[in-house]
Each structure stands twice: as structure tokens, then as C-alpha cells.
Amino acid sequence: MFSVSKQRGYRDEGYLVLDGLLSPEECDALRDRMSEIIERMDVPEHCRTQFSTDHDEQLKTQGNADYFITSGDKIRFFFEKGVFDDKGEFIVPREQSLNKIGHALHAYEPLFKAVTHSPKIQNLVKKLGLINPVILQSMYIFKQPGIGGEVSPHQDATFLYTQPLGRVMGMWIALEDAALENGCLWFIPGSHNDGITRRMVRTPKGTFPLTDFIGREKNYDDKLFVQAPVKKGGAVLIHSEVVHRSAANTFDASRHVYTFHVMESQNTVWSPENWLQPTEELPFPSLYT
């Protein structure tokens, strides 16, 4: 039950952990389907892009890559560091090479689409008062055992900017236990009230790199972060302005997650400078249909 106290907790803290959103069977079905996708994966060498939230690496890798910036209406593959040799060949099993797959699983994969638009998700969002929520993007995040990279402190609004701010929410669903050992999320409670200090924006058409950053991420005191472990099938609601991070996975268990972002589109302006843009092939679809 999504009670009034939980709604208040989300609004006060900027995040909320919910147990039992999906059943173990639903989680396993999503993982099995992802295994099938990986088996068929055929990634050109020039598309073997490493993913990082580190400021400088973003500029050099994903932000500069056409493969990334045109992935909003496609299903594309992003890899961990050190999984290719100098010839671009895998040096680890391909199922252990991926950082994430994104960003349109919700549109083109029926099983992921069904979960995203499920009545339980719709009812949850309605209780938060969203009138016309649309789906911006979706991702499957692997957090591979032993090599799953750190995600440095950031705010989702840096990448998904709206006017006014605060109109975007992340739905982060644990398909395996997300514990301290394998890289659960950490938050600074209440930090969604402090605005943002950095934005990732598209550069003018025809220029390079394809994206740049305005401002810099603040330095945060580690003592401010609170861990948010969640069991398989549980979810974390993430306000777009709350500061959060996750540590590298040095454990022998992965931490698979399906996550997507929704935006209240009523009286909201989606920035044309965001890396992610709706397309003719895939306008941002309504969550309620």
C-alpha cells in the first residue's frame, strides 16, 4: 500500500524505497528476456562505447558519441571499462561486459513495456498526483560482479532538465537484491530542495563535441549519504534533483536493475538542449496508456 506517509516521505526526502513492487517471477522473466537480447547482440566495433558518470569521461565518451546521443528511440549497448582488448574484442564473457542497455526498452520490448505500463505502476504514479506523465527513457543496468563501475554523485536533472524543475521521477526496480556489498544506491536526504549546479546540454548543430556541461558537480561530504538497500522486486522512487550515487561492485553477485524515468508533462517544458529528445519514431509515450 502506498500510504500518505510514504507519499510525504518521498516529498520530504527526495526518494522512497518500496518493497515488493514486482514478484520474484516477474523479476526472473525480465532477466531471462535480457539474456535473450544479449545472446543476439551484434555490436559494431565503433559502437563499443564505455559509459561513465564521471564529468570528464562523459565529455570524451558518451557525450561525444553519436551512438549515445541518438539512442533515445533505440535499444543500444553500453559497456564497462576494460572489457575489450586493443582490437575491440571481448576479453570477458559478453553477458558480463555490459554496463547498461538503453534507452527505449519500454517502447520496443513487450515484456518491459508491460511492466512499465502495468496497473501497479500507473496507480503508484497517480497517487503521487501526476496528471499526464510521459515516459522519457528506460534502461537495464547490470552492475557486473567484480567490475561494475562506481556511479559518482549526481542529480538526474543534470541530464533530464525541465522548467520548472522537479517534474521528473526515476523508477528504479531491483531485479536482484541491491545490498551494500554489490552497489546499492546512496542518497543525501532532502538534497532535492537545493537546486542543481550542473547541466549536460547539446552543443550547436554541426559542432563537436556533441554535448558539453554547464557548471560543475558540487563536492559532497560522504557523511551526508544514506544507503538505500532494496530486496529483489522492490523499487526506489528517485526525485530528479536528489543527489545519489552507488559504489563499485566488488562483490561476486551482480545487481540487475530495470529503471525508467517519467515526467509530468502538464505545464512542463522539456529542454530542447537535453541530450534526449523525442523523435517522430518515438514521441514520449503516455504512462497511462
Coordinates of C-alpha atoms in Angstrom, one line a residue:
M1 CA 0.0 0.0 0.0
F2 CA 1.4 3.4 -1.0
S3 CA 0.2 5.3 2.1
V4 CA 0.0 9.0 2.7
S5 CA 3.1 8.8 5.0
K6 CA 5.1 7.2 2.1
Q7 CA 4.0 10.0 -0.2
R8 CA 5.1 12.5 2.4
G9 CA 8.4 10.6 2.8
Y10 CA 9.1 10.8 -0.9
R11 CA 8.4 14.6 -1.0
D12 CA 10.5 15.3 2.1
E13 CA 13.5 13.0 1.5
G14 CA 13.5 13.0 -2.3
Y15 CA 13.5 9.2 -2.6
L16 CA 11.5 6.3 -1.3
V17 CA 12.2 2.6 -1.0
L18 CA 9.2 0.3 -1.8
D19 CA 9.2 -3.4 -1.1
G20 CA 7.5 -6.0 -3.3
L21 CA 6.6 -3.9 -6.4
L22 CA 7.3 -6.9 -8.6
S23 CA 7.1 -10.6 -7.8
P24 CA 10.2 -12.8 -8.0
E25 CA 8.7 -14.4 -11.1
E26 CA 8.3 -11.0 -12.8
C27 CA 11.9 -10.2 -12.0
D28 CA 13.1 -13.5 -13.4
A29 CA 11.1 -13.1 -16.6
L30 CA 12.7 -9.7 -17.2
R31 CA 16.2 -11.1 -16.6
D32 CA 15.5 -14.1 -18.8
R33 CA 14.4 -11.8 -21.6
M34 CA 17.5 -9.7 -21.2
S35 CA 19.7 -12.8 -21.5
E36 CA 18.0 -13.5 -24.9
I37 CA 18.7 -9.9 -26.0
I38 CA 22.4 -10.3 -25.1
E39 CA 22.7 -13.6 -26.9
R40 CA 21.6 -11.8 -30.2
M41 CA 23.7 -8.7 -29.5
D42 CA 25.8 -7.7 -32.5
V43 CA 27.7 -4.5 -31.7
P44 CA 29.9 -2.8 -34.3
E45 CA 33.4 -2.0 -33.0
H46 CA 32.8 1.7 -33.5
C47 CA 29.8 1.4 -31.2
R48 CA 31.6 -0.2 -28.3
T49 CA 31.2 2.8 -26.1
Q50 CA 32.1 2.8 -22.4
F51 CA 29.7 4.5 -20.0
S52 CA 30.6 6.6 -17.0
T53 CA 29.0 9.4 -15.0
D54 CA 32.4 11.0 -14.3
H55 CA 32.4 14.5 -15.7
D56 CA 35.4 14.3 -17.9
E57 CA 34.8 10.8 -19.2
Q58 CA 31.3 11.8 -20.2
L59 CA 32.7 14.5 -22.4
K60 CA 35.2 12.2 -24.0
T61 CA 33.0 9.1 -24.4
Q62 CA 29.2 9.0 -24.3
G63 CA 28.6 12.8 -24.8
N64 CA 30.8 12.8 -27.9
A65 CA 29.4 9.6 -29.3
D66 CA 26.6 9.8 -31.9
Y67 CA 25.8 6.2 -30.8
F68 CA 24.8 7.6 -27.4
I69 CA 23.1 10.8 -28.4
T70 CA 20.8 9.0 -30.9
S71 CA 19.9 6.1 -28.6
G72 CA 16.7 7.7 -27.1
D73 CA 14.4 5.9 -29.5
K74 CA 16.6 2.7 -29.9
I75 CA 17.9 -0.2 -27.9
R76 CA 21.7 0.1 -27.7
F77 CA 24.5 -1.4 -25.7
F78 CA 27.0 0.4 -23.3
F79 CA 29.9 -1.4 -21.8
E80 CA 32.0 -1.5 -18.7
K81 CA 35.6 -0.4 -18.7
G82 CA 38.3 -2.9 -19.6
V83 CA 36.0 -5.5 -21.3
F84 CA 37.6 -5.1 -24.8
D85 CA 41.2 -5.7 -25.9
D86 CA 43.0 -3.2 -28.1
K87 CA 41.4 -4.7 -31.1
G88 CA 37.9 -4.2 -29.8
E89 CA 37.3 -7.9 -29.0
F90 CA 35.7 -9.1 -25.8
I91 CA 38.1 -10.2 -23.0
V92 CA 35.2 -11.2 -20.7
P93 CA 32.0 -13.2 -21.5
R94 CA 29.7 -10.8 -23.3
E95 CA 27.0 -11.3 -20.7
Q96 CA 29.4 -9.9 -18.2
S97 CA 30.6 -7.0 -20.3
L98 CA 27.6 -4.6 -20.2
N99 CA 27.1 -1.6 -18.0
K100 CA 23.6 -0.9 -19.3
I101 CA 21.2 -1.3 -22.2
G102 CA 19.0 1.7 -23.2
H103 CA 17.1 3.8 -23.8
A104 CA 13.8 2.6 -25.3
L105 CA 13.2 -0.9 -23.8
H106 CA 9.8 0.5 -22.7
A107 CA 8.8 1.0 -26.3
Y108 CA 10.2 -1.9 -28.2
E109 CA 10.4 -4.8 -25.8
P110 CA 6.9 -6.1 -25.0
L111 CA 7.8 -7.6 -21.6
F112 CA 9.5 -4.4 -20.4
K113 CA 6.6 -2.3 -21.9
A114 CA 4.1 -4.3 -20.0
V115 CA 5.9 -3.8 -16.7
T116 CA 6.3 -0.1 -17.4
H117 CA 2.6 0.5 -18.1
S118 CA 1.3 -2.0 -15.5
P119 CA -1.6 -1.0 -13.3
K120 CA 0.6 -1.1 -10.2
I121 CA 3.0 1.4 -11.7
Q122 CA 0.2 3.6 -13.0
N123 CA -1.6 3.6 -9.7
L124 CA 1.6 4.4 -7.8
V125 CA 2.2 7.4 -10.0
K126 CA -1.4 8.6 -9.8
K127 CA -1.1 8.6 -6.0
L128 CA 1.8 10.9 -6.3
G129 CA -0.5 13.3 -8.2
L130 CA 0.9 13.1 -11.7
I131 CA -1.8 14.0 -14.2
N132 CA -0.2 13.4 -17.6
P133 CA 3.1 11.5 -17.1
V134 CA 5.1 10.5 -20.1
I135 CA 8.0 8.0 -20.3
L136 CA 11.3 9.7 -21.2
Q137 CA 13.7 6.7 -21.3
S138 CA 14.4 3.2 -19.9
M139 CA 17.5 1.3 -19.1
Y140 CA 18.6 -2.1 -17.9
I141 CA 21.6 -1.7 -15.6
F142 CA 23.8 -4.7 -14.8
K143 CA 26.3 -3.7 -12.1
Q144 CA 28.5 -6.6 -13.0
P145 CA 30.2 -8.7 -10.3
G146 CA 33.7 -7.5 -9.6
I147 CA 33.8 -4.9 -12.4
G148 CA 30.5 -3.0 -12.0
G149 CA 31.7 0.6 -12.0
E150 CA 31.1 3.3 -9.5
V151 CA 28.4 5.9 -10.3
S152 CA 29.6 9.2 -8.9
P153 CA 27.3 11.6 -7.0
H154 CA 24.8 13.3 -9.4
Q155 CA 21.3 14.6 -10.0
D156 CA 19.2 13.2 -12.8
A157 CA 18.0 16.7 -13.6
T158 CA 21.6 17.4 -14.8
F159 CA 20.7 15.2 -17.8
L160 CA 16.9 15.4 -17.9
Y161 CA 16.3 19.2 -17.4
T162 CA 12.8 20.7 -17.2
Q163 CA 11.2 24.0 -16.5
P164 CA 10.1 24.1 -13.8
L165 CA 12.5 21.6 -12.1
G166 CA 11.2 18.7 -10.2
R167 CA 8.9 17.3 -12.9
V168 CA 10.9 14.1 -13.5
M169 CA 10.9 10.9 -11.3
G170 CA 13.0 7.8 -11.7
M171 CA 11.5 4.3 -11.1
W172 CA 14.4 2.0 -10.1
I173 CA 13.3 -1.6 -9.9
A174 CA 15.7 -4.2 -8.3
L175 CA 15.6 -7.5 -10.3
E176 CA 18.1 -8.9 -7.7
D177 CA 18.9 -7.9 -4.2
A178 CA 20.7 -4.5 -4.1
A179 CA 22.8 -4.5 -1.0
L180 CA 25.8 -2.6 0.4
E181 CA 28.2 -5.3 -0.9
N182 CA 27.1 -5.2 -4.6
G183 CA 26.4 -1.5 -5.1
C184 CA 23.1 -0.3 -3.7
L185 CA 22.1 3.3 -4.0
W186 CA 23.0 6.0 -1.6
F187 CA 21.2 9.3 -1.2
I188 CA 21.5 12.7 0.5
P189 CA 18.0 13.1 2.0
G190 CA 16.4 16.4 1.3
S191 CA 19.0 17.4 -1.3
H192 CA 16.3 17.8 -3.9
N193 CA 15.4 21.1 -2.3
D194 CA 18.8 22.7 -3.2
G195 CA 18.5 23.1 -6.9
I196 CA 21.1 21.8 -9.4
T197 CA 24.7 23.0 -10.2
R198 CA 25.4 21.3 -13.5
R199 CA 23.6 20.6 -16.8
M200 CA 24.5 18.4 -19.7
V201 CA 23.5 20.2 -22.9
R202 CA 23.7 19.6 -26.6
T203 CA 26.2 21.8 -28.4
P204 CA 25.1 23.8 -31.6
K205 CA 24.4 21.5 -34.6
G206 CA 27.4 20.8 -36.6
T207 CA 29.9 21.3 -33.8
F208 CA 32.0 18.8 -31.8
P209 CA 31.8 17.5 -29.1
L210 CA 28.1 16.8 -29.3
T211 CA 27.5 17.7 -25.7
D212 CA 29.0 19.8 -23.0
F213 CA 28.5 20.7 -19.4
I214 CA 27.4 23.9 -17.9
G215 CA 28.6 24.2 -14.3
R216 CA 30.2 21.6 -12.2
E217 CA 29.0 19.0 -9.8
K218 CA 29.5 20.1 -6.1
N219 CA 31.7 18.2 -3.8
Y220 CA 29.6 16.3 -1.2
D221 CA 30.5 15.1 2.3
D222 CA 30.4 11.3 2.3
K223 CA 28.8 11.5 5.8
L224 CA 25.7 13.0 4.3
F225 CA 24.8 9.9 2.2
V226 CA 22.4 7.3 3.5
Q227 CA 22.3 3.8 2.0
A228 CA 19.1 2.5 0.4
P229 CA 19.3 -1.3 0.1
V230 CA 16.3 -3.0 -1.5
K231 CA 15.3 -6.6 -2.0
K232 CA 14.6 -8.3 -5.3
G233 CA 11.3 -7.0 -6.6
G234 CA 11.5 -3.8 -4.6
A235 CA 11.8 -0.3 -6.1
V236 CA 13.3 3.1 -5.3
L237 CA 11.5 6.3 -6.4
I238 CA 14.0 8.9 -7.2
H239 CA 13.3 12.7 -7.4
S240 CA 15.2 14.2 -10.3
E241 CA 17.0 16.7 -8.1
V242 CA 18.0 14.4 -5.2
V243 CA 21.8 13.7 -5.0
H244 CA 22.6 10.0 -5.3
R245 CA 25.4 7.6 -6.1
S246 CA 26.4 4.0 -5.9
A247 CA 29.8 2.3 -5.2
A248 CA 31.6 0.0 -7.5
N249 CA 30.6 -3.7 -7.2
T250 CA 33.5 -5.6 -5.7
F251 CA 31.2 -8.5 -4.7
D252 CA 30.7 -11.8 -6.5
A253 CA 27.0 -11.1 -7.2
S254 CA 25.6 -8.8 -9.9
R255 CA 22.9 -6.1 -9.2
H256 CA 20.5 -6.1 -12.1
V257 CA 18.0 -3.3 -12.3
Y258 CA 15.3 -2.1 -14.7
T259 CA 14.8 1.6 -14.4
F260 CA 12.8 4.3 -16.3
H261 CA 12.1 8.0 -16.0
V262 CA 8.7 9.6 -16.1
M263 CA 7.9 13.3 -16.5
E264 CA 4.7 15.2 -15.6
S265 CA 4.1 16.8 -19.0
Q266 CA 1.3 19.1 -17.9
N267 CA 2.6 22.7 -17.6
T268 CA 6.2 21.4 -18.1
V269 CA 8.8 22.5 -20.7
W270 CA 11.2 19.8 -21.8
S271 CA 14.5 21.5 -22.6
P272 CA 15.5 21.4 -26.3
E273 CA 19.1 21.4 -25.0
N274 CA 18.8 18.0 -23.3
W275 CA 20.7 15.1 -24.9
L276 CA 17.5 13.1 -25.0
Q277 CA 14.8 14.3 -27.4
P278 CA 11.5 12.8 -28.6
T279 CA 11.5 11.8 -32.2
E280 CA 8.9 11.1 -34.9
E281 CA 9.6 7.4 -34.4
L282 CA 9.2 7.7 -30.7
P283 CA 7.4 10.6 -29.1
F284 CA 7.4 10.4 -25.3
P285 CA 4.5 8.0 -24.7
S286 CA 1.9 8.4 -22.0
L287 CA 2.4 6.2 -19.0
Y288 CA -1.4 5.8 -18.6
T289 CA -2.0 4.2 -22.0

